[in-house]
PDB file of C-alpha atoms in Angstrom:
ATOM      1  CA  UNK A 173     298.292 110.286 -68.920  1.00  0.00           C
ATOM      2  CA  UNK A 174     295.100 112.076 -67.899  1.00  0.00           C
ATOM      3  CA  UNK A 175     295.535 115.782 -68.426  1.00  0.00           C
ATOM      4  CA  UNK A 176     294.529 116.301 -64.779  1.00  0.00           C
ATOM      5  CA  UNK A 177     297.785 114.651 -63.738  1.00  0.00           C
ATOM      6  CA  UNK A 178     299.940 116.248 -66.415  1.00  0.00           C
ATOM      7  CA  UNK A 179     301.707 119.633 -66.159  1.00  0.00           C
ATOM      8  CA  UNK A 180     299.339 122.563 -66.655  1.00  0.00           C
ATOM      9  CA  UNK A 181     301.334 123.761 -69.651  1.00  0.00           C
ATOM     10  CA  UNK A 182     302.305 121.219 -72.313  1.00  0.00           C
ATOM     11  CA  UNK A 183     304.192 122.620 -75.313  1.00  0.00           C
ATOM     12  CA  UNK A 184     303.477 121.409 -78.820  1.00  0.00           C
ATOM     13  CA  UNK A 185     306.262 119.376 -80.425  1.00  0.00           C
ATOM     14  CA  UNK A 186     307.030 119.073 -84.139  1.00  0.00           C
ATOM     15  CA  UNK A 187     304.552 117.223 -86.312  1.00  0.00           C
ATOM     16  CA  UNK A 188     301.375 117.719 -84.261  1.00  0.00           C
ATOM     17  CA  UNK A 189     302.599 115.894 -81.195  1.00  0.00           C
ATOM     18  CA  UNK A 190     302.589 117.208 -77.626  1.00  0.00           C
ATOM     19  CA  UNK A 191     304.625 116.821 -74.459  1.00  0.00           C
ATOM     20  CA  UNK A 192     303.032 114.397 -71.979  1.00  0.00           C
ATOM     21  CA  UNK A 193     300.449 113.229 -74.542  1.00  0.00           C
ATOM     22  CA  UNK A 194     300.509 109.598 -75.718  1.00  0.00           C
ATOM     23  CA  UNK A 195     300.337 108.983 -79.467  1.00  0.00           C
ATOM     24  CA  UNK A 196     297.920 106.099 -80.061  1.00  0.00           C
ATOM     25  CA  UNK A 197     297.907 104.608 -83.562  1.00  0.00           C
ATOM     26  CA  UNK A 198     294.791 102.519 -84.179  1.00  0.00           C
ATOM     27  CA  UNK A 199     295.657  98.884 -84.735  1.00  0.00           C
ATOM     28  CA  UNK A 200     294.483  97.722 -88.096  1.00  0.00           C
ATOM     29  CA  UNK A 201     294.141  94.417 -89.873  1.00  0.00           C
ATOM     30  CA  UNK A 202     292.600  93.513 -93.218  1.00  0.00           C
ATOM     31  CA  UNK A 203     289.051  93.937 -91.956  1.00  0.00           C
ATOM     32  CA  UNK A 204     289.483  97.232 -90.089  1.00  0.00           C
ATOM     33  CA  UNK A 205     286.909  99.815 -91.205  1.00  0.00           C
ATOM     34  CA  UNK A 206     289.491 102.628 -90.935  1.00  0.00           C
ATOM     35  CA  UNK A 207     292.967 103.301 -92.330  1.00  0.00           C
ATOM     36  CA  UNK A 208     296.140 104.931 -91.000  1.00  0.00           C
ATOM     37  CA  UNK A 209     294.633 106.912 -88.153  1.00  0.00           C
ATOM     38  CA  UNK A 210     295.961 107.869 -84.737  1.00  0.00           C
ATOM     39  CA  UNK A 211     294.518 109.490 -81.643  1.00  0.00           C
ATOM     40  CA  UNK A 212     296.022 111.808 -79.034  1.00  0.00           C
ATOM     41  CA  UNK A 213     293.891 112.745 -76.022  1.00  0.00           C
ATOM     42  CA  UNK A 214     294.827 116.370 -75.318  1.00  0.00           C
ATOM     43  CA  UNK A 215     292.436 117.003 -72.419  1.00  0.00           C
ATOM     44  CA  UNK A 216     290.570 114.441 -70.333  1.00  0.00           C
ATOM     45  CA  UNK A 217     289.121 116.279 -67.390  1.00  0.00           C
ATOM     46  CA  UNK A 218     286.512 115.002 -64.977  1.00  0.00           C
ATOM     47  CA  UNK A 219     285.568 118.588 -64.110  1.00  0.00           C
ATOM     48  CA  UNK A 220     284.827 119.396 -67.737  1.00  0.00           C
ATOM     49  CA  UNK A 221     282.967 116.183 -68.495  1.00  0.00           C
ATOM     50  CA  UNK A 222     284.419 116.458 -71.991  1.00  0.00           C
ATOM     51  CA  UNK A 223     287.561 115.379 -73.763  1.00  0.00           C
ATOM     52  CA  UNK A 224     289.504 117.122 -76.472  1.00  0.00           C
ATOM     53  CA  UNK A 225     291.230 114.695 -78.825  1.00  0.00           C
ATOM     54  CA  UNK A 226     293.410 115.172 -81.905  1.00  0.00           C
ATOM     55  CA  UNK A 227     292.910 112.601 -84.668  1.00  0.00           C
ATOM     56  CA  UNK A 228     295.246 112.360 -87.601  1.00  0.00           C
ATOM     57  CA  UNK A 229     295.173 110.293 -90.767  1.00  0.00           C
ATOM     58  CA  UNK A 230     298.043 109.728 -93.153  1.00  0.00           C
ATOM     59  CA  UNK A 231     297.443 110.788 -96.777  1.00  0.00           C
ATOM     60  CA  UNK A 232     294.486 108.760 -98.122  1.00  0.00           C
ATOM     61  CA  UNK A 233     293.631 107.502 -94.632  1.00  0.00           C
ATOM     62  CA  UNK A 234     290.092 107.498 -93.311  1.00  0.00           C
ATOM     63  CA  UNK A 235     288.114 107.172 -90.105  1.00  0.00           C
ATOM     64  CA  UNK A 236     285.412 104.582 -89.446  1.00  0.00           C
ATOM     65  CA  UNK A 237     282.001 105.213 -91.021  1.00  0.00           C
ATOM     66  CA  UNK A 238     279.793 105.154 -87.918  1.00  0.00           C
ATOM     67  CA  UNK A 239     277.046 106.784 -85.888  1.00  0.00           C
ATOM     68  CA  UNK A 240     276.157 107.031 -82.189  1.00  0.00           C
ATOM     69  CA  UNK A 241     274.019 108.890 -79.716  1.00  0.00           C
ATOM     70  CA  UNK A 242     276.793 111.237 -78.597  1.00  0.00           C
ATOM     71  CA  UNK A 243     277.679 114.366 -80.589  1.00  0.00           C
ATOM     72  CA  UNK A 244     281.068 115.494 -81.875  1.00  0.00           C
ATOM     73  CA  UNK A 245     282.356 119.042 -82.237  1.00  0.00           C
ATOM     74  CA  UNK A 246     285.260 119.095 -84.707  1.00  0.00           C
ATOM     75  CA  UNK A 247     287.791 121.688 -85.870  1.00  0.00           C
ATOM     76  CA  UNK A 248     290.134 120.809 -88.722  1.00  0.00           C
ATOM     77  CA  UNK A 249     293.748 121.575 -87.778  1.00  0.00           C
ATOM     78  CA  UNK A 250     296.005 120.101 -90.463  1.00  0.00           C
ATOM     79  CA  UNK A 251     295.825 119.347 -94.167  1.00  0.00           C
ATOM     80  CA  UNK A 252     292.823 118.830 -96.384  1.00  0.00           C
ATOM     81  CA  UNK A 253     290.197 116.176 -96.696  1.00  0.00           C
ATOM     82  CA  UNK A 254     286.535 115.421 -97.034  1.00  0.00           C
ATOM     83  CA  UNK A 255     283.875 114.643 -94.521  1.00  0.00           C
ATOM     84  CA  UNK A 256     280.526 112.920 -94.700  1.00  0.00           C
ATOM     85  CA  UNK A 257     277.895 114.181 -92.231  1.00  0.00           C
ATOM     86  CA  UNK A 258     274.523 112.537 -92.801  1.00  0.00           C
ATOM     87  CA  UNK A 259     274.137 112.750 -96.581  1.00  0.00           C
ATOM     88  CA  UNK A 260     276.376 115.782 -96.963  1.00  0.00           C
ATOM     89  CA  UNK A 261     279.875 115.408 -98.449  1.00  0.00           C
ATOM     90  CA  UNK A 262     282.158 118.441 -98.090  1.00  0.00           C
ATOM     91  CA  UNK A 263     285.759 119.441 -98.657  1.00  0.00           C
ATOM     92  CA  UNK A 264     287.300 120.696 -95.418  1.00  0.00           C
ATOM     93  CA  UNK A 265     290.444 122.698 -94.638  1.00  0.00           C
ATOM     94  CA  UNK A 266     292.213 124.036 -91.531  1.00  0.00           C
ATOM     95  CA  UNK A 267     290.006 125.825 -88.988  1.00  0.00           C
ATOM     96  CA  UNK A 268     286.734 124.647 -90.580  1.00  0.00           C
ATOM     97  CA  UNK A 269     284.117 123.567 -88.016  1.00  0.00           C
ATOM     98  CA  UNK A 270     282.091 120.351 -88.267  1.00  0.00           C
ATOM     99  CA  UNK A 271     279.279 119.344 -85.938  1.00  0.00           C
ATOM    100  CA  UNK A 272     278.258 115.691 -85.908  1.00  0.00           C
ATOM    101  CA  UNK A 273     274.734 115.576 -84.431  1.00  0.00           C
ATOM    102  CA  UNK A 274     273.514 112.492 -82.536  1.00  0.00           C
ATOM    103  CA  UNK A 275     272.768 109.408 -84.655  1.00  0.00           C
ATOM    104  CA  UNK A 276     274.297 110.891 -87.799  1.00  0.00           C
ATOM    105  CA  UNK A 277     276.482 108.781 -90.113  1.00  0.00           C
ATOM    106  CA  UNK A 278     279.910 110.362 -90.441  1.00  0.00           C
ATOM    107  CA  UNK A 279     283.368 109.683 -91.808  1.00  0.00           C
ATOM    108  CA  UNK A 280     286.524 111.721 -92.459  1.00  0.00           C
ATOM    109  CA  UNK A 281     288.910 111.080 -95.350  1.00  0.00           C
ATOM    110  CA  UNK A 282     292.357 112.592 -95.872  1.00  0.00           C
ATOM    111  CA  UNK A 283     293.319 113.939 -99.276  1.00  0.00           C
ATOM    112  CA  UNK A 284     295.815 111.875-101.265  1.00  0.00           C
ATOM    113  CA  UNK A 285     298.664 114.312-100.769  1.00  0.00           C
ATOM    114  CA  UNK A 286     299.191 115.007 -97.083  1.00  0.00           C
ATOM    115  CA  UNK A 287     298.242 114.092 -93.510  1.00  0.00           C
ATOM    116  CA  UNK A 288     294.892 115.355 -92.311  1.00  0.00           C
ATOM    117  CA  UNK A 289     294.175 116.113 -88.668  1.00  0.00           C
ATOM    118  CA  UNK A 290     291.368 117.508 -86.562  1.00  0.00           C
ATOM    119  CA  UNK A 291     290.372 118.313 -82.997  1.00  0.00           C
ATOM    120  CA  UNK A 292     287.280 116.547 -81.658  1.00  0.00           C
ATOM    121  CA  UNK A 293     285.407 117.574 -78.495  1.00  0.00           C
ATOM    122  CA  UNK A 294     283.258 114.800 -77.043  1.00  0.00           C
ATOM    123  CA  UNK A 295     281.584 113.721 -73.797  1.00  0.00           C
ATOM    124  CA  UNK A 296     283.770 111.606 -71.524  1.00  0.00           C
ATOM    125  CA  UNK A 297     280.841 109.217 -70.951  1.00  0.00           C
ATOM    126  CA  UNK A 298     279.445 108.097 -74.294  1.00  0.00           C
ATOM    127  CA  UNK A 299     277.788 105.221 -76.099  1.00  0.00           C
ATOM    128  CA  UNK A 300     279.596 102.826 -78.439  1.00  0.00           C
ATOM    129  CA  UNK A 301     279.544 103.635 -82.159  1.00  0.00           C
ATOM    130  CA  UNK A 302     277.371 101.583 -84.511  1.00  0.00           C
ATOM    131  CA  UNK A 303     278.589 100.436 -87.914  1.00  0.00           C
ATOM    132  CA  UNK A 304     276.133 100.495 -90.849  1.00  0.00           C
ATOM    133  CA  UNK A 305     274.296  97.311 -91.800  1.00  0.00           C
ATOM    134  CA  UNK A 306     274.406  96.253 -95.455  1.00  0.00           C
ATOM    135  CA  UNK A 307     270.970  97.795 -95.894  1.00  0.00           C
ATOM    136  CA  UNK A 308     271.975 101.094 -94.278  1.00  0.00           C
ATOM    137  CA  UNK A 309     275.069 101.199 -96.463  1.00  0.00           C
ATOM    138  CA  UNK A 310     272.943 100.637 -99.565  1.00  0.00           C
ATOM    139  CA  UNK A 311     270.688 103.518 -98.519  1.00  0.00           C
ATOM    140  CA  UNK A 312     273.716 105.784 -98.029  1.00  0.00           C
ATOM    141  CA  UNK A 313     275.114 104.728-101.418  1.00  0.00           C
ATOM    142  CA  UNK A 314     271.856 105.573-103.175  1.00  0.00           C
ATOM    143  CA  UNK A 315     273.104 109.178-103.138  1.00  0.00           C
ATOM    144  CA  UNK A 316     275.732 109.410-105.929  1.00  0.00           C
ATOM    145  CA  UNK A 317     277.881 111.962-104.066  1.00  0.00           C
ATOM    146  CA  UNK A 318     277.951 109.737-100.974  1.00  0.00           C
ATOM    147  CA  UNK A 319     278.752 106.682-103.117  1.00  0.00           C
ATOM    148  CA  UNK A 320     281.701 108.523-104.701  1.00  0.00           C
ATOM    149  CA  UNK A 321     282.921 109.543-101.250  1.00  0.00           C
ATOM    150  CA  UNK A 322     282.715 105.981 -99.905  1.00  0.00           C
ATOM    151  CA  UNK A 323     284.340 104.431-102.986  1.00  0.00           C
ATOM    152  CA  UNK A 324     287.529 106.473-102.783  1.00  0.00           C
ATOM    153  CA  UNK A 325     289.366 103.888-100.714  1.00  0.00           C
TER     154      UNK A 325
ATOM    155  CA  UNK B1190     273.676 131.527 -83.050  1.00  0.00           C
ATOM    156  CA  UNK B1191     273.888 128.312 -81.065  1.00  0.00           C
ATOM    157  CA  UNK B1192     275.890 125.768 -83.024  1.00  0.00           C
ATOM    158  CA  UNK B1193     272.959 123.346 -82.665  1.00  0.00           C
ATOM    159  CA  UNK B1194     270.920 125.606 -84.945  1.00  0.00           C
ATOM    160  CA  UNK B1195     273.769 126.409 -87.335  1.00  0.00           C
ATOM    161  CA  UNK B1196     274.767 124.365 -90.403  1.00  0.00           C
ATOM    162  CA  UNK B1197     276.750 121.247 -89.496  1.00  0.00           C
ATOM    163  CA  UNK B1198     279.713 122.442 -91.542  1.00  0.00           C
ATOM    164  CA  UNK B1199     280.909 126.008 -91.065  1.00  0.00           C
ATOM    165  CA  UNK B1200     283.961 127.020 -93.111  1.00  0.00           C
ATOM    166  CA  UNK B1201     286.677 129.195 -91.648  1.00  0.00           C
ATOM    167  CA  UNK B1202     286.924 132.693 -93.121  1.00  0.00           C
ATOM    168  CA  UNK B1203     290.035 134.861 -93.350  1.00  0.00           C
ATOM    169  CA  UNK B1204     291.485 136.233 -90.139  1.00  0.00           C
ATOM    170  CA  UNK B1205     290.242 133.598 -87.684  1.00  0.00           C
ATOM    171  CA  UNK B1206     286.560 134.221 -88.267  1.00  0.00           C
ATOM    172  CA  UNK B1207     283.923 131.630 -89.131  1.00  0.00           C
ATOM    173  CA  UNK B1208     280.683 131.438 -91.070  1.00  0.00           C
ATOM    174  CA  UNK B1209     277.614 131.618 -88.806  1.00  0.00           C
ATOM    175  CA  UNK B1210     279.723 132.559 -85.752  1.00  0.00           C
ATOM    176  CA  UNK B1211     279.224 135.967 -84.128  1.00  0.00           C
ATOM    177  CA  UNK B1212     282.337 138.014 -83.398  1.00  0.00           C
ATOM    178  CA  UNK B1213     281.937 139.532 -79.925  1.00  0.00           C
ATOM    179  CA  UNK B1214     284.438 142.216 -78.953  1.00  0.00           C
ATOM    180  CA  UNK B1215     284.455 142.822 -75.211  1.00  0.00           C
ATOM    181  CA  UNK B1216     283.310 146.308 -74.342  1.00  0.00           C
ATOM    182  CA  UNK B1217     285.978 148.201 -72.508  1.00  0.00           C
ATOM    183  CA  UNK B1218     286.227 151.425 -70.630  1.00  0.00           C
ATOM    184  CA  UNK B1219     288.992 152.961 -68.560  1.00  0.00           C
ATOM    185  CA  UNK B1220     288.492 150.559 -65.663  1.00  0.00           C
ATOM    186  CA  UNK B1221     288.158 147.319 -67.654  1.00  0.00           C
ATOM    187  CA  UNK B1222     290.560 144.666 -66.361  1.00  0.00           C
ATOM    188  CA  UNK B1223     291.201 143.390 -69.924  1.00  0.00           C
ATOM    189  CA  UNK B1224     292.340 144.944 -73.195  1.00  0.00           C
ATOM    190  CA  UNK B1225     291.454 144.432 -76.871  1.00  0.00           C
ATOM    191  CA  UNK B1226     289.917 140.985 -76.615  1.00  0.00           C
ATOM    192  CA  UNK B1227     287.104 139.327 -78.517  1.00  0.00           C
ATOM    193  CA  UNK B1228     285.197 136.068 -78.193  1.00  0.00           C
ATOM    194  CA  UNK B1229     283.666 133.735 -80.785  1.00  0.00           C
ATOM    195  CA  UNK B1230     281.620 130.783 -79.530  1.00  0.00           C
ATOM    196  CA  UNK B1231     282.402 127.995 -82.005  1.00  0.00           C
ATOM    197  CA  UNK B1232     280.360 125.231 -80.375  1.00  0.00           C
ATOM    198  CA  UNK B1233     277.620 125.555 -77.777  1.00  0.00           C
ATOM    199  CA  UNK B1234     275.938 122.192 -77.559  1.00  0.00           C
ATOM    200  CA  UNK B1235     273.543 121.055 -74.876  1.00  0.00           C
ATOM    201  CA  UNK B1236     274.395 117.422 -75.651  1.00  0.00           C
ATOM    202  CA  UNK B1237     278.081 118.041 -74.999  1.00  0.00           C
ATOM    203  CA  UNK B1238     277.602 120.144 -71.866  1.00  0.00           C
ATOM    204  CA  UNK B1239     280.691 122.060 -72.992  1.00  0.00           C
ATOM    205  CA  UNK B1240     281.452 125.023 -75.192  1.00  0.00           C
ATOM    206  CA  UNK B1241     284.406 125.631 -77.441  1.00  0.00           C
ATOM    207  CA  UNK B1242     285.273 129.312 -77.750  1.00  0.00           C
ATOM    208  CA  UNK B1243     287.979 131.206 -79.639  1.00  0.00           C
ATOM    209  CA  UNK B1244     289.429 134.227 -77.850  1.00  0.00           C
ATOM    210  CA  UNK B1245     291.679 136.679 -79.569  1.00  0.00           C
ATOM    211  CA  UNK B1246     293.642 139.660 -78.345  1.00  0.00           C
ATOM    212  CA  UNK B1247     295.214 142.359 -80.464  1.00  0.00           C
ATOM    213  CA  UNK B1248     298.973 142.839 -80.071  1.00  0.00           C
ATOM    214  CA  UNK B1249     299.677 143.782 -76.422  1.00  0.00           C
ATOM    215  CA  UNK B1250     296.102 142.905 -75.405  1.00  0.00           C
ATOM    216  CA  UNK B1251     295.349 140.826 -72.343  1.00  0.00           C
ATOM    217  CA  UNK B1252     292.556 138.854 -70.706  1.00  0.00           C
ATOM    218  CA  UNK B1253     291.183 139.470 -67.222  1.00  0.00           C
ATOM    219  CA  UNK B1254     293.255 138.201 -64.293  1.00  0.00           C
ATOM    220  CA  UNK B1255     290.717 135.955 -62.567  1.00  0.00           C
ATOM    221  CA  UNK B1256     289.909 132.616 -60.988  1.00  0.00           C
ATOM    222  CA  UNK B1257     286.813 130.442 -60.623  1.00  0.00           C
ATOM    223  CA  UNK B1258     285.636 126.982 -59.725  1.00  0.00           C
ATOM    224  CA  UNK B1259     285.307 125.816 -63.330  1.00  0.00           C
ATOM    225  CA  UNK B1260     288.306 124.568 -65.292  1.00  0.00           C
ATOM    226  CA  UNK B1261     289.547 125.677 -68.721  1.00  0.00           C
ATOM    227  CA  UNK B1262     291.240 123.572 -71.368  1.00  0.00           C
ATOM    228  CA  UNK B1263     293.131 125.828 -73.772  1.00  0.00           C
ATOM    229  CA  UNK B1264     294.975 125.351 -77.061  1.00  0.00           C
ATOM    230  CA  UNK B1265     296.879 128.292 -78.545  1.00  0.00           C
ATOM    231  CA  UNK B1266     295.931 128.799 -82.214  1.00  0.00           C
ATOM    232  CA  UNK B1267     297.441 132.090 -83.355  1.00  0.00           C
ATOM    233  CA  UNK B1268     300.477 134.213 -82.544  1.00  0.00           C
ATOM    234  CA  UNK B1269     302.585 134.310 -79.443  1.00  0.00           C
ATOM    235  CA  UNK B1270     302.051 135.425 -75.914  1.00  0.00           C
ATOM    236  CA  UNK B1271     302.474 134.625 -72.264  1.00  0.00           C
ATOM    237  CA  UNK B1272     300.204 133.016 -69.761  1.00  0.00           C
ATOM    238  CA  UNK B1273     300.017 133.033 -66.000  1.00  0.00           C
ATOM    239  CA  UNK B1274     298.654 129.842 -64.392  1.00  0.00           C
ATOM    240  CA  UNK B1275     298.847 129.965 -60.611  1.00  0.00           C
ATOM    241  CA  UNK B1276     302.384 131.257 -60.037  1.00  0.00           C
ATOM    242  CA  UNK B1277     303.750 129.970 -63.338  1.00  0.00           C
ATOM    243  CA  UNK B1278     304.529 132.397 -66.159  1.00  0.00           C
ATOM    244  CA  UNK B1279     305.226 130.827 -69.550  1.00  0.00           C
ATOM    245  CA  UNK B1280     305.728 131.792 -73.172  1.00  0.00           C
ATOM    246  CA  UNK B1281     303.185 130.054 -75.382  1.00  0.00           C
ATOM    247  CA  UNK B1282     302.951 129.476 -79.121  1.00  0.00           C
ATOM    248  CA  UNK B1283     300.532 127.821 -81.559  1.00  0.00           C
ATOM    249  CA  UNK B1284     299.265 124.361 -80.579  1.00  0.00           C
ATOM    250  CA  UNK B1285     300.573 124.579 -76.997  1.00  0.00           C
ATOM    251  CA  UNK B1286     298.132 123.221 -74.400  1.00  0.00           C
ATOM    252  CA  UNK B1287     297.239 125.022 -71.173  1.00  0.00           C
ATOM    253  CA  UNK B1288     295.048 123.610 -68.423  1.00  0.00           C
ATOM    254  CA  UNK B1289     293.583 126.072 -65.919  1.00  0.00           C
ATOM    255  CA  UNK B1290     292.626 124.020 -62.843  1.00  0.00           C
ATOM    256  CA  UNK B1291     289.768 125.132 -60.585  1.00  0.00           C
ATOM    257  CA  UNK B1292     290.447 128.179 -58.386  1.00  0.00           C
ATOM    258  CA  UNK B1293     293.711 129.016 -60.132  1.00  0.00           C
ATOM    259  CA  UNK B1294     294.628 132.613 -60.989  1.00  0.00           C
ATOM    260  CA  UNK B1295     295.182 132.964 -64.708  1.00  0.00           C
ATOM    261  CA  UNK B1296     295.718 135.572 -67.398  1.00  0.00           C
ATOM    262  CA  UNK B1297     296.794 135.582 -71.055  1.00  0.00           C
ATOM    263  CA  UNK B1298     298.831 138.364 -72.658  1.00  0.00           C
ATOM    264  CA  UNK B1299     299.546 138.849 -76.365  1.00  0.00           C
ATOM    265  CA  UNK B1300     303.064 139.658 -77.510  1.00  0.00           C
ATOM    266  CA  UNK B1301     303.682 143.228 -78.698  1.00  0.00           C
ATOM    267  CA  UNK B1302     303.929 142.277 -82.338  1.00  0.00           C
ATOM    268  CA  UNK B1303     300.851 140.360 -83.441  1.00  0.00           C
ATOM    269  CA  UNK B1304     297.364 139.140 -82.509  1.00  0.00           C
ATOM    270  CA  UNK B1305     297.228 136.173 -80.144  1.00  0.00           C
ATOM    271  CA  UNK B1306     294.362 133.696 -80.144  1.00  0.00           C
ATOM    272  CA  UNK B1307     293.393 130.480 -78.414  1.00  0.00           C
ATOM    273  CA  UNK B1308     290.658 127.887 -78.168  1.00  0.00           C
ATOM    274  CA  UNK B1309     289.068 127.395 -74.754  1.00  0.00           C
ATOM    275  CA  UNK B1310     286.895 124.415 -73.792  1.00  0.00           C
ATOM    276  CA  UNK B1311     284.657 125.061 -70.785  1.00  0.00           C
ATOM    277  CA  UNK B1312     281.483 123.797 -69.108  1.00  0.00           C
ATOM    278  CA  UNK B1313     278.287 125.419 -70.354  1.00  0.00           C
ATOM    279  CA  UNK B1314     277.102 125.815 -66.747  1.00  0.00           C
ATOM    280  CA  UNK B1315     279.778 127.578 -64.727  1.00  0.00           C
ATOM    281  CA  UNK B1316     280.378 129.935 -61.838  1.00  0.00           C
ATOM    282  CA  UNK B1317     281.255 133.608 -62.214  1.00  0.00           C
ATOM    283  CA  UNK B1318     284.941 134.574 -62.185  1.00  0.00           C
ATOM    284  CA  UNK B1319     286.447 136.285 -59.146  1.00  0.00           C
ATOM    285  CA  UNK B1320     288.860 139.193 -59.426  1.00  0.00           C
ATOM    286  CA  UNK B1321     291.801 139.380 -57.015  1.00  0.00           C
ATOM    287  CA  UNK B1322     291.527 141.515 -53.895  1.00  0.00           C
ATOM    288  CA  UNK B1323     294.336 143.989 -53.217  1.00  0.00           C
ATOM    289  CA  UNK B1324     295.788 141.479 -50.772  1.00  0.00           C
ATOM    290  CA  UNK B1325     295.632 138.596 -53.241  1.00  0.00           C
ATOM    291  CA  UNK B1326     297.257 140.786 -55.874  1.00  0.00           C
ATOM    292  CA  UNK B1327     300.054 141.657 -53.455  1.00  0.00           C
ATOM    293  CA  UNK B1328     300.617 137.953 -52.775  1.00  0.00           C
ATOM    294  CA  UNK B1329     300.775 137.241 -56.510  1.00  0.00           C
ATOM    295  CA  UNK B1330     303.197 140.143 -57.003  1.00  0.00           C
ATOM    296  CA  UNK B1331     305.519 138.840 -54.319  1.00  0.00           C
ATOM    297  CA  UNK B1332     306.862 136.488 -56.984  1.00  0.00           C
ATOM    298  CA  UNK B1333     309.169 138.649 -59.187  1.00  0.00           C
ATOM    299  CA  UNK B1334     308.327 136.721 -62.393  1.00  0.00           C
ATOM    300  CA  UNK B1335     304.610 137.177 -61.756  1.00  0.00           C
ATOM    301  CA  UNK B1336     305.130 140.890 -60.976  1.00  0.00           C
ATOM    302  CA  UNK B1337     306.990 141.345 -64.287  1.00  0.00           C
ATOM    303  CA  UNK B1338     304.183 139.571 -66.109  1.00  0.00           C
ATOM    304  CA  UNK B1339     301.485 141.734 -64.513  1.00  0.00           C
ATOM    305  CA  UNK B1340     303.404 144.974 -65.020  1.00  0.00           C
ATOM    306  CA  UNK B1341     303.731 144.648 -68.786  1.00  0.00           C
ATOM    307  CA  UNK B1342     300.563 146.602 -69.533  1.00  0.00           C
TER     308      UNK B1342
END
């Protein structure tokens, strides 16, 4: 349901779910470039031009390694994990802020022990993500810290 | 500092503060229509067209009762309080979602016992808030629940 048509006040439920917000697990098959991740669109407002989404991964889950023209503004909400932003790999914890600038490779990975979730603010109108080519992946892997991050799966 | 010029990853500090984010207490005098509130702009990104701010009130603090054309998308992060949205008064707690539609009277009030903080997503370009006239305030107060909410101060 678009948040414009939902009640103005939507209480949080247990386990990082919300009233009147659909829980959308990403479908995965053997070739999916992500693992055990779900999306909940908390706000989708034409007036704002932006959405606020909550993404969550199960322990050891990860998002797609991708880049795109649009930017992301992220706040970690639950658990611990790592993120890759460009060539930077960092441990992140609740309330940490992560900006994904345009055309910057990025990926989030949950720690082995617990679910990992974050808020992501993004433009409603946005371009489709690009996946890395084999050559781009080789360039990313040439940094040992990035290679270790990518090889966790 | 605009988040575009800040590091991409900004860790949270103790007490709902962040690295490279200015803490901006609102100046108040006897006539200020708010009490004990501060703002931190977490993301201010031209590409997104939106900001993400964190507002916090001390125990028993409150935001300005106001309305405007622009919308707000709010998530409670810390503590407990009440909000007024139009003629609706509700208790709110961490992770609850509150949408403030255009031209809707709204105010947030912290509980007596602890600080109360929330995220607020908003357009970067926005109109100035309006305060209620005496007549508009009387209309709001004609609802007993709203009158109780307003008279807590």
